[in-house]
Tab-separated table of C-alpha atoms and ligand atoms in Angstrom:
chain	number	residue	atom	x	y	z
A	1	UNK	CA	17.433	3.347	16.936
A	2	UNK	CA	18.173	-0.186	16.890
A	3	UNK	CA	20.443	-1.496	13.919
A	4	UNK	CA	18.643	-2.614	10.953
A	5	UNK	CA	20.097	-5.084	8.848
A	6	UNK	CA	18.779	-4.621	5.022
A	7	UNK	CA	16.793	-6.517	3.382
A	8	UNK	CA	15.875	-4.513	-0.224
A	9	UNK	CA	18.880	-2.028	-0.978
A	10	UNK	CA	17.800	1.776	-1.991
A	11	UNK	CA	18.512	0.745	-5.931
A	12	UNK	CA	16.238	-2.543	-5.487
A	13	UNK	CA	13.282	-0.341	-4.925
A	14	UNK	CA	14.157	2.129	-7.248
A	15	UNK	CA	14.091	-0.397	-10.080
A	16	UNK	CA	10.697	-2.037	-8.467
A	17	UNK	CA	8.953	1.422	-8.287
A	18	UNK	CA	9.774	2.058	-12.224
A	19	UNK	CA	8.677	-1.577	-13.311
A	20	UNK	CA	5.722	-0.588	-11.142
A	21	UNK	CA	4.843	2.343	-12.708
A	22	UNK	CA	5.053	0.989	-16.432
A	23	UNK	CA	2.333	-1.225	-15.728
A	24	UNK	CA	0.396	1.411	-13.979
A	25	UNK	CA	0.873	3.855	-16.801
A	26	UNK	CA	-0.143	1.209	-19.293
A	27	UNK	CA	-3.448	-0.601	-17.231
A	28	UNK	CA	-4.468	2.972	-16.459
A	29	UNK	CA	-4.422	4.893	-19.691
A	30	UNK	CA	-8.266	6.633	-20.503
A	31	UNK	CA	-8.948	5.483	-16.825
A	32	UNK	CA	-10.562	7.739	-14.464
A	33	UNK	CA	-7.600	6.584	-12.376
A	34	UNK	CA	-7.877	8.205	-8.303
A	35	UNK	CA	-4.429	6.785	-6.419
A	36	UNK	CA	-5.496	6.576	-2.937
A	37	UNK	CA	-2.377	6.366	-0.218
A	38	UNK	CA	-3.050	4.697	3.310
A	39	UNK	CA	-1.298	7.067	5.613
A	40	UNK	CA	1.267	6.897	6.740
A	41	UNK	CA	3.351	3.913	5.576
A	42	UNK	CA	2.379	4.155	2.403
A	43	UNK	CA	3.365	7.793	1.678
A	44	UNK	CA	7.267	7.489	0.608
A	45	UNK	CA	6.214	4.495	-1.698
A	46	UNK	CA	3.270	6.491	-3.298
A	47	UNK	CA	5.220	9.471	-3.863
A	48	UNK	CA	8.428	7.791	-5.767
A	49	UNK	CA	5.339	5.829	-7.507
A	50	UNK	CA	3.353	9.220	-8.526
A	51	UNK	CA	6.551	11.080	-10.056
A	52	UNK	CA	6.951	8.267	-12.736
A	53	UNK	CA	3.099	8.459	-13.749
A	54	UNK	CA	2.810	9.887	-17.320
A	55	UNK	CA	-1.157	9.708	-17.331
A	56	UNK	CA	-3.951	11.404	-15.472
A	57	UNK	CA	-5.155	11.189	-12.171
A	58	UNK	CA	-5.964	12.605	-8.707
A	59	UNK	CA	-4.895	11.768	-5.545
A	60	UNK	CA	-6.148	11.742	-2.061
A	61	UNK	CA	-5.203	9.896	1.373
A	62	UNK	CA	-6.927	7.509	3.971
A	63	UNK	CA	-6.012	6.564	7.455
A	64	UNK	CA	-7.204	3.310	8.995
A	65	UNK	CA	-5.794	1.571	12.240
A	66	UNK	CA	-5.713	-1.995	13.244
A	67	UNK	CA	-5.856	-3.698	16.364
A	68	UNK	CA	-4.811	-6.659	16.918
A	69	UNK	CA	-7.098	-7.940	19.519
A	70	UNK	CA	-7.058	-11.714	20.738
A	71	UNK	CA	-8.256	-13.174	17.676
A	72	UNK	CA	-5.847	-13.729	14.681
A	73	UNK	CA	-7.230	-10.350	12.590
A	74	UNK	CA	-7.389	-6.975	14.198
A	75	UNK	CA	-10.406	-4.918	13.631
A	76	UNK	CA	-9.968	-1.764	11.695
A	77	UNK	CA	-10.866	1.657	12.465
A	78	UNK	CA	-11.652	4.618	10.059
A	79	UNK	CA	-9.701	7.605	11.275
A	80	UNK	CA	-9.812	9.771	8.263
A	81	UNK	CA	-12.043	9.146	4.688
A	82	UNK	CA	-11.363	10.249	1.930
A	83	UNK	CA	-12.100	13.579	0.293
A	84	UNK	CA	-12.932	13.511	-3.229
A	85	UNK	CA	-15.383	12.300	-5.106
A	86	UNK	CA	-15.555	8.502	-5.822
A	87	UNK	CA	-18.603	7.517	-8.149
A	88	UNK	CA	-17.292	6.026	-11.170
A	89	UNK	CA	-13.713	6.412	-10.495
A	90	UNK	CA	-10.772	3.566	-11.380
A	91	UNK	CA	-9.497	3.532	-7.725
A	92	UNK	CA	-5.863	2.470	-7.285
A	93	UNK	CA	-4.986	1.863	-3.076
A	94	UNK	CA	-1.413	2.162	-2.746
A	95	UNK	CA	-0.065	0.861	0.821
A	96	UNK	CA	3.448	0.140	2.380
A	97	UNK	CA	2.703	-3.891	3.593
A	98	UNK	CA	-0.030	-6.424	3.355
A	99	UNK	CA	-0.163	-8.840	6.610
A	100	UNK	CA	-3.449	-10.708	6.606
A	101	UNK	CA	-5.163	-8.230	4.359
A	102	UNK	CA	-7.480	-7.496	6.933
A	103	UNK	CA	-7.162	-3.655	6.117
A	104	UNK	CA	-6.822	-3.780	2.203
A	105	UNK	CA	-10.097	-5.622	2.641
A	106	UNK	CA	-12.038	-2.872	4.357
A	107	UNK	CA	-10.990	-0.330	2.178
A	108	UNK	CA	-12.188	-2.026	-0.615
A	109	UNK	CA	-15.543	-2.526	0.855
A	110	UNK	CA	-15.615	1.153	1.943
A	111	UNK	CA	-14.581	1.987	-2.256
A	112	UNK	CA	-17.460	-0.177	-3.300
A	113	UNK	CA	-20.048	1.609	-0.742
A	114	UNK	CA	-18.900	4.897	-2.705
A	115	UNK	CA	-19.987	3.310	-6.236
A	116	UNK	CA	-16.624	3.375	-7.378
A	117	UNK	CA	-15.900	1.886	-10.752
A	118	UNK	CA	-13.281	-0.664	-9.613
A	119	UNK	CA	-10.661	-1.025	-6.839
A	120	UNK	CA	-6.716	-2.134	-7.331
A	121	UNK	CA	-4.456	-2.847	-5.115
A	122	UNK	CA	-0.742	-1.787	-5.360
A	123	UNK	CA	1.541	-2.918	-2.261
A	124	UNK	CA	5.365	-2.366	-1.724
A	125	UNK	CA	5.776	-5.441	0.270
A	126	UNK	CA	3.167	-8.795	0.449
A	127	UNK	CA	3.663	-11.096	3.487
A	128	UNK	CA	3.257	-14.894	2.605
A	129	UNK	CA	0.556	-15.694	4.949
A	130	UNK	CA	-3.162	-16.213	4.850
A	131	UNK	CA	-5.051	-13.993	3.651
A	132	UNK	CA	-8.124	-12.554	3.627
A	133	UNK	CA	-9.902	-14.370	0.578
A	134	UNK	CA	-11.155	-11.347	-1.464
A	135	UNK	CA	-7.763	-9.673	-1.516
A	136	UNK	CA	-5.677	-10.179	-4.749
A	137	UNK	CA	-2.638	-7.694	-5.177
A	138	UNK	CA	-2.216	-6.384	-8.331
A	139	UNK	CA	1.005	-4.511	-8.118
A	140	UNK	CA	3.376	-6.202	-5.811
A	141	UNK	CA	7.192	-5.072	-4.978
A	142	UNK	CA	8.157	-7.568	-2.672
A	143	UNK	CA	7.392	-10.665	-1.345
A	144	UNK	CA	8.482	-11.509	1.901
A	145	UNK	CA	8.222	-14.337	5.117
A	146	UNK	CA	6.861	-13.219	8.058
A	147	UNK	CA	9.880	-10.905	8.983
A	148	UNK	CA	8.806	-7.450	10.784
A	149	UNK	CA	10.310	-4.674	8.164
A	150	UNK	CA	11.237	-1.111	8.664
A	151	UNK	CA	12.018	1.899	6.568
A	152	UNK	CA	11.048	3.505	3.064
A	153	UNK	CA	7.404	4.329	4.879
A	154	UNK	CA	7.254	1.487	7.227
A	155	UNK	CA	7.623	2.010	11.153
A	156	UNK	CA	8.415	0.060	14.252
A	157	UNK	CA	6.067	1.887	16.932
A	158	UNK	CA	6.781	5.355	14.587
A	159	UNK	CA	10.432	4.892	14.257
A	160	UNK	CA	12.691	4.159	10.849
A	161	UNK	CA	9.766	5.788	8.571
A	162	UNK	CA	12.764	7.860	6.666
A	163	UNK	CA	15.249	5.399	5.633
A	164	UNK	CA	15.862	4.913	2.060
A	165	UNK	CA	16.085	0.957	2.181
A	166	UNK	CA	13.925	-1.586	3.474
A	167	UNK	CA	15.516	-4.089	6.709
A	168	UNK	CA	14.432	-5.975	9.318
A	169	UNK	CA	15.314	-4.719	13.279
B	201	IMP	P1	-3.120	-6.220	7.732
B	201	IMP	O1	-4.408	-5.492	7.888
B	201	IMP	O2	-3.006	-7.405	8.656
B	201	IMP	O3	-2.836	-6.629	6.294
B	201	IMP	O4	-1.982	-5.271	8.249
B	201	IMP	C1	-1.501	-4.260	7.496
B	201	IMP	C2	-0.896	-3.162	8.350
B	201	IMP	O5	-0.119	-3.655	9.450
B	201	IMP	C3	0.035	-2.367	7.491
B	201	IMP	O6	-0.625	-1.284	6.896
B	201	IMP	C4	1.100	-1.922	8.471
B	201	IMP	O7	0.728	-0.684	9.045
B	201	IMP	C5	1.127	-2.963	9.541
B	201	IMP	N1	2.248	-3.925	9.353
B	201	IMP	C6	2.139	-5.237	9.096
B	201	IMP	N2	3.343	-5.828	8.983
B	201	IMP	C7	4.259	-4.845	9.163
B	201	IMP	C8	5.718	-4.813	9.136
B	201	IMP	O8	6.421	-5.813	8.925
B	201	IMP	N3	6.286	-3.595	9.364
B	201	IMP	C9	5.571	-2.456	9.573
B	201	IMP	N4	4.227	-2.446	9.601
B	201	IMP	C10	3.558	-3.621	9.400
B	202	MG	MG1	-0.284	0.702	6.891
């Protein structure tokens, strides 16, 4: 593995994830509240986030992939839908990074085609590029340039998923 110099120390997330989760716990109170994870990235991030809930809700997981093609947005790819239910639910996506938005964007669209009651968005780490213009992030960690991040989730081609801290190779 190459050395990764870090960028958000173990404790700086730890403190974002509880801030996060106070605001969840309040917005989402008497909600029909599903948290839906994009695997894989967002996995470590949506399990320190679930442990701090102290309301209701289900979970379940979706797996997209992106290509980046020639244009500037990749197209996305369903690889694995959901499982439960949708209709009516309160929808909260929970994913590791938003680039262009490209992906948060079709997920919302497929929520919607389900008749779900409403779709959030929480995101560990928001890049400060364009984006998408029907993507708003609710919950936000971090905000970030256009760095290339690792760990706490994120990969570089599958590697640095299992650090505890978030840096840049
Ligand atoms: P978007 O659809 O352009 O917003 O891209 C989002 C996806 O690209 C994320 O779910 C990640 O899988 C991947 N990605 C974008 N930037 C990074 C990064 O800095 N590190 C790791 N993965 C990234
Ligand atoms: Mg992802």
């Amino acid at each position: 593995m190459k050395k990764v110099k870090v960028l958000f120390s173990e404790k700086k997330i730890k403190n974002k994830v509880n801030k996060i989760a106070k605001l969840i716990n309040k917005d989402f109170r008497n909600k029909k509240l599903v948290i839906v994870s994009v695997l894989s990235g967002s996995v470590v991030f949506c399990s320190d986030i679930i442990r701090k809930l102290k309301i209701d809700f289900e979970i379940d997981f979706i797996r997209v992939a992106s290509y980046k093609g020639k244009k500037s947005f990749g197209k996305i790819r369903l690889l694995c839908d959901t499982s439960l239910n949708m209709k009516g639910k309160d929808v909260l996506l929970v994913e590791d990074i938003c680039d262009t938005g490209k992906t948060l964007s079709y997920v919302k669209n497929l929520f919607f085609k389900k008749k779900v009651s409403s779709v959030k968005f929480c995101v560990l780490i928001d890049k400060k590029i364009k984006k998408c213009k029907d993507i708003k992030i609710d919950y936000c960690g971090f905000k970030i340039n256009d760095d290339f991040v690792v760990g706490y989730g994120l990969d570089y081609n599958g590697k640095y998923r299992g650090l505890p801290y978030i840096g840049v190779i």
